[in-house]
Structure formats: C-alpha cells, structure tokens
CSV table of N, CA and C in Angstrom, one decimal:
chain,number,residue,atom,x,y,z
A,1,LEU,N,19.8,-19.1,9.2
A,1,LEU,CA,19.9,-17.7,8.6
A,1,LEU,C,21.3,-17.1,9.0
A,2,ASP,N,21.8,-16.5,8.1
A,2,ASP,CA,23.1,-15.7,8.3
A,2,ASP,C,22.7,-14.3,8.5
A,3,ILE,N,22.4,-13.9,9.8
A,3,ILE,CA,22.0,-12.5,10.1
A,3,ILE,C,22.9,-11.9,11.0
A,4,SER,N,23.3,-10.7,10.7
A,4,SER,CA,24.1,-9.9,11.7
A,4,SER,C,23.2,-8.7,12.2
A,5,GLY,N,23.2,-8.5,13.4
A,5,GLY,CA,22.4,-7.4,14.0
A,5,GLY,C,21.0,-7.9,14.3
A,6,VAL,N,20.2,-7.0,14.7
A,6,VAL,CA,18.8,-7.3,15.1
A,6,VAL,C,17.9,-7.1,13.9
A,7,VAL,N,17.1,-8.1,13.6
A,7,VAL,CA,16.1,-8.1,12.5
A,7,VAL,C,14.8,-8.5,13.0
A,8,ALA,N,13.7,-7.8,12.7
A,8,ALA,CA,12.4,-8.1,13.1
A,8,ALA,C,11.6,-8.5,11.9
A,9,TYR,N,10.9,-9.7,11.9
A,9,TYR,CA,10.1,-10.2,10.8
A,9,TYR,C,8.7,-10.1,11.2
A,10,ASN,N,7.8,-9.6,10.3
A,10,ASN,CA,6.4,-9.8,10.5
A,10,ASN,C,6.1,-11.2,10.0
A,11,VAL,N,5.6,-12.0,10.9
A,11,VAL,CA,5.2,-13.4,10.5
A,11,VAL,C,3.7,-13.4,10.4
A,12,ALA,N,3.2,-13.5,9.2
A,12,ALA,CA,1.8,-13.4,8.9
A,12,ALA,C,1.5,-14.1,7.6
A,13,GLY,N,0.2,-14.1,7.2
A,13,GLY,CA,-0.2,-14.6,5.9
A,13,GLY,C,-0.7,-13.5,5.0
A,14,PRO,N,-1.0,-13.8,3.8
A,14,PRO,CA,-1.4,-12.8,2.9
A,14,PRO,C,-2.9,-12.3,3.1
A,15,GLN,N,-3.7,-13.0,3.8
A,15,GLN,CA,-5.0,-12.6,4.0
A,15,GLN,C,-5.1,-11.5,5.1
A,16,ILE,N,-6.0,-10.5,4.8
A,16,ILE,CA,-6.2,-9.4,5.8
A,16,ILE,C,-7.5,-9.7,6.5
A,17,VAL,N,-7.5,-9.9,7.8
A,17,VAL,CA,-8.7,-10.2,8.6
A,17,VAL,C,-8.7,-9.3,9.8
A,18,SER,N,-9.9,-9.0,10.3
A,18,SER,CA,-10.1,-8.2,11.4
A,18,SER,C,-10.0,-9.0,12.7
A,19,LEU,N,-9.8,-8.4,13.8
A,19,LEU,CA,-9.7,-9.1,15.1
A,19,LEU,C,-11.1,-9.8,15.3
A,20,ARG,N,-12.1,-9.2,14.9
A,20,ARG,CA,-13.5,-9.8,15.1
A,20,ARG,C,-13.6,-11.0,14.2
A,21,GLU,N,-13.1,-11.0,13.0
A,21,GLU,CA,-13.1,-12.2,12.1
A,21,GLU,C,-12.3,-13.3,12.8
A,22,MET,N,-11.1,-13.0,13.3
A,22,MET,CA,-10.3,-14.0,14.0
A,22,MET,C,-11.1,-14.6,15.2
A,23,ALA,N,-11.7,-13.7,16.0
A,23,ALA,CA,-12.4,-14.2,17.2
A,23,ALA,C,-13.6,-15.1,16.7
A,24,ASP,N,-14.3,-14.7,15.7
A,24,ASP,CA,-15.4,-15.5,15.2
A,24,ASP,C,-15.0,-16.8,14.7
A,25,THR,N,-13.9,-16.9,14.0
A,25,THR,CA,-13.3,-18.2,13.5
A,25,THR,C,-12.9,-19.1,14.7
A,26,ILE,N,-12.2,-18.5,15.7
A,26,ILE,CA,-11.8,-19.3,16.8
A,26,ILE,C,-13.0,-19.8,17.6
A,27,GLY,N,-14.0,-18.9,17.7
A,27,GLY,CA,-15.2,-19.3,18.4
A,27,GLY,C,-15.9,-20.5,17.7
A,28,GLU,N,-15.9,-20.4,16.4
A,28,GLU,CA,-16.5,-21.5,15.6
A,28,GLU,C,-15.7,-22.8,15.8
A,29,LEU,N,-14.4,-22.7,15.8
A,29,LEU,CA,-13.6,-23.9,16.0
A,29,LEU,C,-13.7,-24.5,17.4
A,30,VAL,N,-14.0,-23.7,18.4
A,30,VAL,CA,-14.1,-24.3,19.7
A,30,VAL,C,-15.6,-24.4,20.2
A,31,GLY,N,-16.5,-24.1,19.3
A,31,GLY,CA,-17.9,-24.2,19.6
A,31,GLY,C,-18.5,-23.2,20.6
A,32,LYS,N,-17.9,-22.0,20.6
A,32,LYS,CA,-18.4,-21.0,21.5
A,32,LYS,C,-18.5,-19.7,20.7
A,33,ARG,N,-19.5,-18.9,21.0
A,33,ARG,CA,-19.7,-17.7,20.4
A,33,ARG,C,-19.0,-16.6,21.2
A,34,PRO,N,-18.1,-15.8,20.6
A,34,PRO,CA,-17.4,-14.8,21.3
A,34,PRO,C,-18.4,-13.6,21.5
A,35,THR,N,-18.1,-12.8,22.6
A,35,THR,CA,-18.8,-11.6,22.8
A,35,THR,C,-17.9,-10.4,22.7
A,36,PHE,N,-18.4,-9.3,22.2
A,36,PHE,CA,-17.6,-8.2,21.9
A,36,PHE,C,-18.2,-6.9,22.7
A,37,VAL,N,-17.3,-6.1,23.1
A,37,VAL,CA,-17.7,-4.8,23.7
A,37,VAL,C,-17.1,-3.7,22.8
A,38,ALA,N,-18.0,-2.8,22.3
A,38,ALA,CA,-17.6,-1.8,21.4
A,38,ALA,C,-16.6,-0.8,22.2
A,39,GLY,N,-15.6,-0.4,21.5
A,39,GLY,CA,-14.6,0.6,22.1
A,39,GLY,C,-14.2,1.5,21.0
A,40,ASN,N,-13.2,2.3,21.3
A,40,ASN,CA,-12.7,3.2,20.3
A,40,ASN,C,-11.9,2.5,19.2
A,41,ALA,N,-12.3,2.7,18.0
A,41,ALA,CA,-11.6,2.1,16.9
A,41,ALA,C,-10.2,2.6,16.7
A,42,THR,N,-9.3,1.8,16.4
A,42,THR,CA,-7.9,2.2,16.1
A,42,THR,C,-7.6,1.9,14.6
A,43,PRO,N,-6.6,2.5,14.1
A,43,PRO,CA,-6.3,2.3,12.6
A,43,PRO,C,-5.9,0.8,12.4
A,44,ASP,N,-6.2,0.3,11.2
A,44,ASP,CA,-5.9,-1.0,10.9
A,44,ASP,C,-4.4,-1.2,10.8
A,45,LEU,N,-3.8,-2.3,11.2
A,45,LEU,CA,-2.4,-2.6,11.0
A,45,LEU,C,-2.3,-3.8,10.1
A,46,ILE,N,-1.6,-3.6,9.1
A,46,ILE,CA,-1.4,-4.7,8.1
A,46,ILE,C,0.1,-5.0,8.0
A,47,ALA,N,0.5,-6.2,8.2
A,47,ALA,CA,1.9,-6.6,8.2
A,47,ALA,C,2.5,-6.6,6.8
A,48,ASP,N,3.7,-6.0,6.7
A,48,ASP,CA,4.5,-6.1,5.5
A,48,ASP,C,5.3,-7.4,5.5
A,49,LEU,N,5.0,-8.3,4.5
A,49,LEU,CA,5.5,-9.6,4.5
A,49,LEU,C,6.8,-9.7,3.6
A,50,GLU,N,7.2,-8.6,3.0
A,50,GLU,CA,8.3,-8.6,2.1
A,50,GLU,C,9.6,-9.2,2.7
A,51,LEU,N,10.0,-8.8,3.9
A,51,LEU,CA,11.2,-9.2,4.5
A,51,LEU,C,11.1,-10.7,4.8
A,52,MET,N,10.0,-11.1,5.4
A,52,MET,CA,9.8,-12.5,5.8
A,52,MET,C,9.8,-13.4,4.5
A,53,SER,N,9.1,-13.0,3.5
A,53,SER,CA,9.1,-13.8,2.3
A,53,SER,C,10.4,-13.9,1.6
A,54,ALA,N,11.2,-12.9,1.6
A,54,ALA,CA,12.6,-12.9,1.0
A,54,ALA,C,13.6,-13.7,1.9
A,55,ALA,N,13.5,-13.6,3.2
A,55,ALA,CA,14.5,-14.2,4.0
A,55,ALA,C,14.2,-15.6,4.4
A,56,LEU,N,12.9,-15.9,4.6
A,56,LEU,CA,12.4,-17.2,5.1
A,56,LEU,C,11.7,-17.9,4.0
A,57,ALA,N,10.5,-17.6,3.8
A,57,ALA,CA,9.6,-18.2,2.7
A,57,ALA,C,8.3,-17.4,2.7
A,58,PRO,N,7.7,-17.4,1.6
A,58,PRO,CA,6.3,-16.8,1.5
A,58,PRO,C,5.4,-17.6,2.4
A,59,PRO,N,4.3,-16.9,2.8
A,59,PRO,CA,3.3,-17.7,3.7
A,59,PRO,C,2.7,-18.8,2.9
A,60,CYS,N,2.4,-19.9,3.6
A,60,CYS,CA,1.9,-21.1,2.9
A,60,CYS,C,0.7,-21.7,3.7
A,61,VAL,N,0.3,-21.0,4.8
A,61,VAL,CA,-0.9,-21.5,5.6
A,61,VAL,C,-1.8,-20.4,5.7
A,62,GLY,N,-3.1,-20.6,5.3
A,62,GLY,CA,-4.1,-19.6,5.4
A,62,GLY,C,-4.6,-19.4,6.9
A,63,ILE,N,-5.3,-18.3,7.1
A,63,ILE,CA,-5.7,-17.9,8.4
A,63,ILE,C,-6.6,-19.0,9.1
A,64,ARG,N,-7.5,-19.6,8.4
A,64,ARG,CA,-8.4,-20.6,9.0
A,64,ARG,C,-7.6,-21.8,9.4
A,65,ASP,N,-6.8,-22.3,8.4
A,65,ASP,CA,-6.0,-23.5,8.7
A,65,ASP,C,-5.0,-23.2,9.9
A,66,GLY,N,-4.4,-22.1,9.9
A,66,GLY,CA,-3.5,-21.8,11.0
A,66,GLY,C,-4.2,-21.7,12.3
A,67,LEU,N,-5.3,-21.1,12.4
A,67,LEU,CA,-6.1,-21.0,13.6
A,67,LEU,C,-6.6,-22.4,14.0
A,68,GLN,N,-7.0,-23.2,13.0
A,68,GLN,CA,-7.5,-24.5,13.3
A,68,GLN,C,-6.3,-25.4,13.9
A,69,ARG,N,-5.1,-25.3,13.4
A,69,ARG,CA,-4.0,-26.0,13.9
A,69,ARG,C,-3.6,-25.5,15.3
A,70,THR,N,-3.7,-24.2,15.5
A,70,THR,CA,-3.4,-23.7,16.9
A,70,THR,C,-4.4,-24.1,17.9
A,71,VAL,N,-5.7,-24.0,17.6
A,71,VAL,CA,-6.7,-24.4,18.5
A,71,VAL,C,-6.5,-25.9,18.8
A,72,ALA,N,-6.3,-26.7,17.8
A,72,ALA,CA,-6.1,-28.2,18.0
A,72,ALA,C,-4.9,-28.4,19.0
A,73,ALA,N,-3.8,-27.7,18.8
A,73,ALA,CA,-2.6,-27.9,19.6
A,73,ALA,C,-2.9,-27.5,21.1
A,74,VAL,N,-3.6,-26.4,21.2
A,74,VAL,CA,-4.0,-25.9,22.6
A,74,VAL,C,-4.9,-26.9,23.3
A,75,LEU,N,-5.9,-27.4,22.6
A,75,LEU,CA,-6.8,-28.4,23.1
A,75,LEU,C,-6.1,-29.7,23.5
A,76,GLU,N,-5.2,-30.1,22.6
A,76,GLU,CA,-4.5,-31.3,22.8
A,76,GLU,C,-3.5,-31.2,24.0
A,77,SER,N,-3.0,-30.0,24.2
A,77,SER,CA,-2.1,-29.9,25.4
A,77,SER,C,-2.9,-29.8,26.7
A,78,GLY,N,-4.2,-29.7,26.6
A,78,GLY,CA,-5.0,-29.7,27.9
A,78,GLY,C,-5.0,-28.3,28.5
A,79,ALA,N,-4.5,-27.3,27.8
A,79,ALA,CA,-4.5,-25.9,28.3
A,79,ALA,C,-6.0,-25.4,28.4
A,80,THR,N,-6.2,-24.6,29.4
A,80,THR,CA,-7.6,-24.0,29.5
A,80,THR,C,-7.4,-22.5,29.7
A,81,ALA,N,-8.5,-21.8,29.6
A,81,ALA,CA,-8.5,-20.3,29.7
A,81,ALA,C,-8.0,-19.9,31.1
A,82,ASN,N,-8.2,-20.8,32.1
A,82,ASN,CA,-7.8,-20.4,33.5
A,82,ASN,C,-6.3,-20.8,33.8
A,83,SER,N,-5.6,-21.4,32.8
A,83,SER,CA,-4.2,-21.8,33.1
A,83,SER,C,-3.3,-20.7,33.1
C-alpha cells in the first residue's frame, strides 16, 4: 500500500454478530458451552468496512469460517487458556 500518515482500518466481515453469538460459535467449535454473566448492556458497535474494502479488498471470509480457521490454528499451535 502506498500510504502516507496514519490510517486505521476496521478489519471485519459483512455479517453483524453479537459477542454472545461469537462465544456460542467458538464454544461449538471447541466442544465447550460458554457461560455468561449478565452485565450492563453497551451500545452495539458495527465496523464501517468502506475504507478496508476500497484500500485492501472486500471481506471474503464469513464469521463462522473465520472463527473455525482461528480455533484450528490455536489448537494446532498447542496454545491453551492458561498460556
């Protein structure tokens, strides 16, 4: 990239998912059910992908596939929750 100055890109996909949905998907992929503690709700944050899509490329990996790849890489590396 030919960039001058500081530029921040939101790197995300087009799907909008909650933190709970992400945790449930990760739990499913690793065979563990996540537990949740209710707290104060905060406003939803949704990434603007316009800059990323124009400068780099539009998203091409869905949330489930991306999480599946990430979980596989972590498990393959031998990393654990206590590392």
